[in-house]
mmCIF file of C-alpha atoms in Angstrom:
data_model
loop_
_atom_site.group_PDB
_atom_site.id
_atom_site.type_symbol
_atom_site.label_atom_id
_atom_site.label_comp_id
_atom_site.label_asym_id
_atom_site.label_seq_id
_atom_site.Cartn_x
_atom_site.Cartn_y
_atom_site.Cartn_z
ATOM 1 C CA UNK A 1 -18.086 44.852 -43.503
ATOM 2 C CA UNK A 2 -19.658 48.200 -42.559
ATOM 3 C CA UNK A 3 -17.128 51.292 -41.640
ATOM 4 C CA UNK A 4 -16.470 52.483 -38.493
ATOM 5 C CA UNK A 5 -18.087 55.604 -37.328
ATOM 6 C CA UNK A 6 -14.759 57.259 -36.111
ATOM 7 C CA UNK A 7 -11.322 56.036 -37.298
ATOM 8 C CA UNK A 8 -10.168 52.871 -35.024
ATOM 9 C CA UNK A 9 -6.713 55.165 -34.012
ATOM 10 C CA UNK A 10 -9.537 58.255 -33.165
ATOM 11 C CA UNK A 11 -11.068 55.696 -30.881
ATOM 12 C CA UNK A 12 -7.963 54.033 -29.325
ATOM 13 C CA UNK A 13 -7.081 58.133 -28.367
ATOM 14 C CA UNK A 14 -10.098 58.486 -26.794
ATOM 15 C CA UNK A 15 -10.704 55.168 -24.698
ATOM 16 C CA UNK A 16 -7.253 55.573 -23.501
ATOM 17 C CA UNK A 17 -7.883 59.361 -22.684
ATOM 18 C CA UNK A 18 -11.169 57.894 -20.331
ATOM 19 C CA UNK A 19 -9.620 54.932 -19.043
ATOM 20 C CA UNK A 20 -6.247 57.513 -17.523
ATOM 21 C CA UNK A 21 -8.141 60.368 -16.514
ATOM 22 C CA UNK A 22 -11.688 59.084 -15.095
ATOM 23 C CA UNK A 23 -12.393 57.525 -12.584
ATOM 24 C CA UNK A 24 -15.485 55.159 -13.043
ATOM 25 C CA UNK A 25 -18.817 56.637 -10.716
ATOM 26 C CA UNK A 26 -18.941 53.728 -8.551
ATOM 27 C CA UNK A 27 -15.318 53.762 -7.380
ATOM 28 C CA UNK A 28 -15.568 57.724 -6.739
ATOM 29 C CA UNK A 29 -18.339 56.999 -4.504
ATOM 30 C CA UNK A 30 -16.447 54.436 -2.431
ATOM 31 C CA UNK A 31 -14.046 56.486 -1.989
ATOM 32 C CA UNK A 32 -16.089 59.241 -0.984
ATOM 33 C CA UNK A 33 -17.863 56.411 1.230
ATOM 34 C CA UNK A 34 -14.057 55.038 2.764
ATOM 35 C CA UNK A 35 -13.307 58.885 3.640
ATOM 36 C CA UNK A 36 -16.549 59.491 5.242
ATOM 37 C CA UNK A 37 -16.081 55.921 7.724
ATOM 38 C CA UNK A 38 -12.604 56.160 8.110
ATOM 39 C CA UNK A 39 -11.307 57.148 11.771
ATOM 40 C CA UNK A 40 -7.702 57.872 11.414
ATOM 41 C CA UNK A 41 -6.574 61.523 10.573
ATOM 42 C CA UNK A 42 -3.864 60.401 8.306
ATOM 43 C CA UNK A 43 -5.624 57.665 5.948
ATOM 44 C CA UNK A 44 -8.804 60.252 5.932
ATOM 45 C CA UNK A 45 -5.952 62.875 4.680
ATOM 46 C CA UNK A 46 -4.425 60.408 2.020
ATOM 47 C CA UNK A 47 -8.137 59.427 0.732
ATOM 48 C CA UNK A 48 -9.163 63.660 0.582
ATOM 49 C CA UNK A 49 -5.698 63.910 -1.003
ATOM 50 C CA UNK A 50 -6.708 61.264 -4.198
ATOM 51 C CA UNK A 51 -9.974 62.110 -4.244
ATOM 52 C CA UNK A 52 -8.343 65.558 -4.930
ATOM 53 C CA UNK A 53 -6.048 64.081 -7.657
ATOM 54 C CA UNK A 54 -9.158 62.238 -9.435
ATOM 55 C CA UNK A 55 -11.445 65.869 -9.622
ATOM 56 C CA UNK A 56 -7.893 67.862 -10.875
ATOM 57 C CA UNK A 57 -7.691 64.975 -13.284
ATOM 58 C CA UNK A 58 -10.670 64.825 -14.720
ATOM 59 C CA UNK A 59 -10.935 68.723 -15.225
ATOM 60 C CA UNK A 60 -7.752 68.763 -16.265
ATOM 61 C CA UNK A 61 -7.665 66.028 -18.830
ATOM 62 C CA UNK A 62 -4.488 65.103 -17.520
ATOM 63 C CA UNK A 63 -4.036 60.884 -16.565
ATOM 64 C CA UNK A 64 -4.690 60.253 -12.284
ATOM 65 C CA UNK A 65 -1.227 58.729 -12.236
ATOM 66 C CA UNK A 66 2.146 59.193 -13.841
ATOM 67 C CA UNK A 67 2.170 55.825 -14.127
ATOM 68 C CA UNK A 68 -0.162 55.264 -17.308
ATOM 69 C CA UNK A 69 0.690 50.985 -17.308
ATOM 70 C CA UNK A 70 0.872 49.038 -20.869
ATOM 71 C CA UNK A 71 -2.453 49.207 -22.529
ATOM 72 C CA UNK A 72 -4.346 46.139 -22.489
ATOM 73 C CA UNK A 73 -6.924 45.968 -25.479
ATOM 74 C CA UNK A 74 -10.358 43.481 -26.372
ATOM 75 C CA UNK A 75 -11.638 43.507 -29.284
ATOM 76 C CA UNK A 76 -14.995 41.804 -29.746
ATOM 77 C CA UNK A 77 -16.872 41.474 -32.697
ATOM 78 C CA UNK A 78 -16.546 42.331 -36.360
ATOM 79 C CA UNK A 79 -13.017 43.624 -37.529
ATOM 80 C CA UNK A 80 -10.613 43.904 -40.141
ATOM 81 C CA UNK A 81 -7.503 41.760 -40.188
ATOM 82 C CA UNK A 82 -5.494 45.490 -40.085
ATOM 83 C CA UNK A 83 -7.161 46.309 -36.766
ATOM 84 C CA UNK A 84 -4.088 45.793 -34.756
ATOM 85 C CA UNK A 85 -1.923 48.164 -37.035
ATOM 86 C CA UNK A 86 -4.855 51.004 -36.418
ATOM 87 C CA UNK A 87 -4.559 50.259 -32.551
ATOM 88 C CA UNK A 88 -1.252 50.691 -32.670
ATOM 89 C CA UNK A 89 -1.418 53.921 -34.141
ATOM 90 C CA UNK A 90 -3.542 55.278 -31.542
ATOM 91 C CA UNK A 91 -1.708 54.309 -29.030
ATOM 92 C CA UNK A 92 1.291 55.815 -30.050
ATOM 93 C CA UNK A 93 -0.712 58.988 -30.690
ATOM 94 C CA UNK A 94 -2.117 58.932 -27.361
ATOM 95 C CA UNK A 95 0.783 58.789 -26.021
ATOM 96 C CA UNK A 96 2.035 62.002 -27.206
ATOM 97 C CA UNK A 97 -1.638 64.112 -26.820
ATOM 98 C CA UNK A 98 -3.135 62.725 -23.815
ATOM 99 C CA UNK A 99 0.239 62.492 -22.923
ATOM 100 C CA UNK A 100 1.039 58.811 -21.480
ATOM 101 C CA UNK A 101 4.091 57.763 -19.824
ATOM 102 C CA UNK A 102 6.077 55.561 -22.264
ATOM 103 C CA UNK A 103 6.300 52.400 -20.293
ATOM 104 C CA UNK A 104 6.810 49.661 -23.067
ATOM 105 C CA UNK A 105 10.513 48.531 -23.639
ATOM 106 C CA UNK A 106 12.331 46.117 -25.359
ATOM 107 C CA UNK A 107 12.670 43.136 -23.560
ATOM 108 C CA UNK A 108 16.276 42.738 -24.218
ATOM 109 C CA UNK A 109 18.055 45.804 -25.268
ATOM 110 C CA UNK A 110 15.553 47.850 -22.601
ATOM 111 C CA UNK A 111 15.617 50.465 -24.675
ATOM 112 C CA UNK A 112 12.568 53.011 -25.118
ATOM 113 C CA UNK A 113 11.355 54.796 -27.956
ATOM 114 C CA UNK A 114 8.408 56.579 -26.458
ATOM 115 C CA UNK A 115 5.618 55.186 -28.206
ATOM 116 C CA UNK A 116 4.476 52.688 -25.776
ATOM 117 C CA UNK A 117 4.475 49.903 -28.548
ATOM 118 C CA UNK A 118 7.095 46.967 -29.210
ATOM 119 C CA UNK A 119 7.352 43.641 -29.484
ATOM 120 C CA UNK A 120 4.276 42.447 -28.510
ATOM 121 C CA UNK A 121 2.895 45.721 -27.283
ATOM 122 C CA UNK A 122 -0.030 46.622 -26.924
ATOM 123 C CA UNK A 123 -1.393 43.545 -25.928
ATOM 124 C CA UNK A 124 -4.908 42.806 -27.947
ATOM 125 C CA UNK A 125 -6.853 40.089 -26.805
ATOM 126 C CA UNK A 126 -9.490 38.690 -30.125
ATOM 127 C CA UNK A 127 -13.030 38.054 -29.559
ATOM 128 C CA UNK A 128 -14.439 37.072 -32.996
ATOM 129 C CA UNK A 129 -17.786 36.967 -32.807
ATOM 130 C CA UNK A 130 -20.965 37.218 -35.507
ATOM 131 C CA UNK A 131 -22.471 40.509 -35.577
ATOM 132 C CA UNK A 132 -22.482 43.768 -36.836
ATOM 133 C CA UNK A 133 -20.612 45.924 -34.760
ATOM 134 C CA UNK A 134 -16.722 45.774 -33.266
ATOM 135 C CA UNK A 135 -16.415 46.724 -29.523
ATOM 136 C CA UNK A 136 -12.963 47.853 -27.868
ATOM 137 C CA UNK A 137 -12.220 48.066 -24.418
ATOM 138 C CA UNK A 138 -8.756 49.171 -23.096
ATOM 139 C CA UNK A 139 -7.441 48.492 -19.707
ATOM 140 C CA UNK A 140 -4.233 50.270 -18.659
ATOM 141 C CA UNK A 141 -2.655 47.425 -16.704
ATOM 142 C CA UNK A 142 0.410 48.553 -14.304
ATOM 143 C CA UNK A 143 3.443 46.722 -14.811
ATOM 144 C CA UNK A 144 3.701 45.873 -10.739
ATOM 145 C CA UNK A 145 0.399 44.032 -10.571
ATOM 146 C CA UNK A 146 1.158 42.656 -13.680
ATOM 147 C CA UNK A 147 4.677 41.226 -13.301
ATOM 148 C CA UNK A 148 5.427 37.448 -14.176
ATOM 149 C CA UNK A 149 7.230 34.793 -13.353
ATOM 150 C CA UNK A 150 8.860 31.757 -15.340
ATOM 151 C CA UNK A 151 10.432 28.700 -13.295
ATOM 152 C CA UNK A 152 12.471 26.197 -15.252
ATOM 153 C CA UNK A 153 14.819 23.340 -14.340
ATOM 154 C CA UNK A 154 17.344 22.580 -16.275
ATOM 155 C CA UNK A 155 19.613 19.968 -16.623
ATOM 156 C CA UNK A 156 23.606 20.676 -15.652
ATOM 157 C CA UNK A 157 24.749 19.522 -19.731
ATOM 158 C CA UNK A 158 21.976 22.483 -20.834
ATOM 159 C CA UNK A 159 24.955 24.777 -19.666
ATOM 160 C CA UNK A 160 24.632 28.925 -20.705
ATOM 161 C CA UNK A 161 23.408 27.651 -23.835
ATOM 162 C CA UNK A 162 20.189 26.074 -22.328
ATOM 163 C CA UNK A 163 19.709 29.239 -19.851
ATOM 164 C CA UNK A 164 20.399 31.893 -22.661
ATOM 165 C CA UNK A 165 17.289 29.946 -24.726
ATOM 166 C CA UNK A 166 15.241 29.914 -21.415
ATOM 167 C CA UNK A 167 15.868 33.722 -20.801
ATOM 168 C CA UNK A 168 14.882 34.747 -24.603
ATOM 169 C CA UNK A 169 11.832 32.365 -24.847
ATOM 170 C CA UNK A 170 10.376 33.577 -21.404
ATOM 171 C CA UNK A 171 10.789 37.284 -22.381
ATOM 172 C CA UNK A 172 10.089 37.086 -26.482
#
């Protein structure tokens, strides 16, 4: 396997840098586009108002919203098995440069240490694929949009026993 150009944690930093504090050209422009059609004072204020918060932003280098989500990662390609450890690494980095908000937590306890990893965090989706080059996208998914749901039905003799392992297995 060839080397990477840049370190995989070097790269993580960076994508997740992007992904919080630009705002792709085509969704700029429809916002520019909404503000320009829109009629009412007050939703032509609130659209001025992000488009505002998406320039300061970008100049800035500071993420478009305090709320930074759980990063979402592909990785399609060519990579090592240790890829996920490097990830990892960058995201906890990122967190503290860019800086992120620490959303991750442990599904139990709740508890927080600021790195935005955990039990199953981040979240890397494989795509193995034949060729000669690895390719990582991020996606900073917000929690709200994101939120599940589990639905069981469980039998009276199951008892706090048989809810306890329902609870754990839904959120491990």
């Amino acid at each position: 396997m060839k080397r990477l150009l840049e370190p995989v944690e070097d790269v993580v930093v960076n994508l997740l840098r992007l992904a919080n504090t630009k705002l792709p050209a085509d969704i700029g422009w429809a916002l520019e586009a909404a503000a320009g059609w829109e009629t009412g004072e007050i939703a032509r204020t609130q659209l001025g108002a992000i488009m505002e918060n998406v320039k300061k932003a970008e100049h800035l280098g500071l993420p478009m919203c305090q709320d930074t989500g759980i990063p979402v990662f592909y990785v399609r390609g060519r990579f090592s098995s240790g890829i996920a450890s490097e990830i990892a690494e960058g995201v906890r980095k990122a967190t503290s440069v860019i800086p992120l908000r620490p959303n991750t937590v442990d599904p139990l306890t709740r508890e927080n240490d600021g790195s935005n990893l955990g039990l199953g965090m981040p979240i890397i989706h494989y795509i193995p694929e034949d060729v000669e080059y690895t390719e990582i996208t991020v996606l900073p998914k917000g929690a709200g949009s994101e939120n599940m749901t589990r639905l069981a039905m469980l039998n009276p003799a199951d008892g706090v026993e048989g809810v306890t392992k329902f609870v754990i297995d839904s959120v491990l």
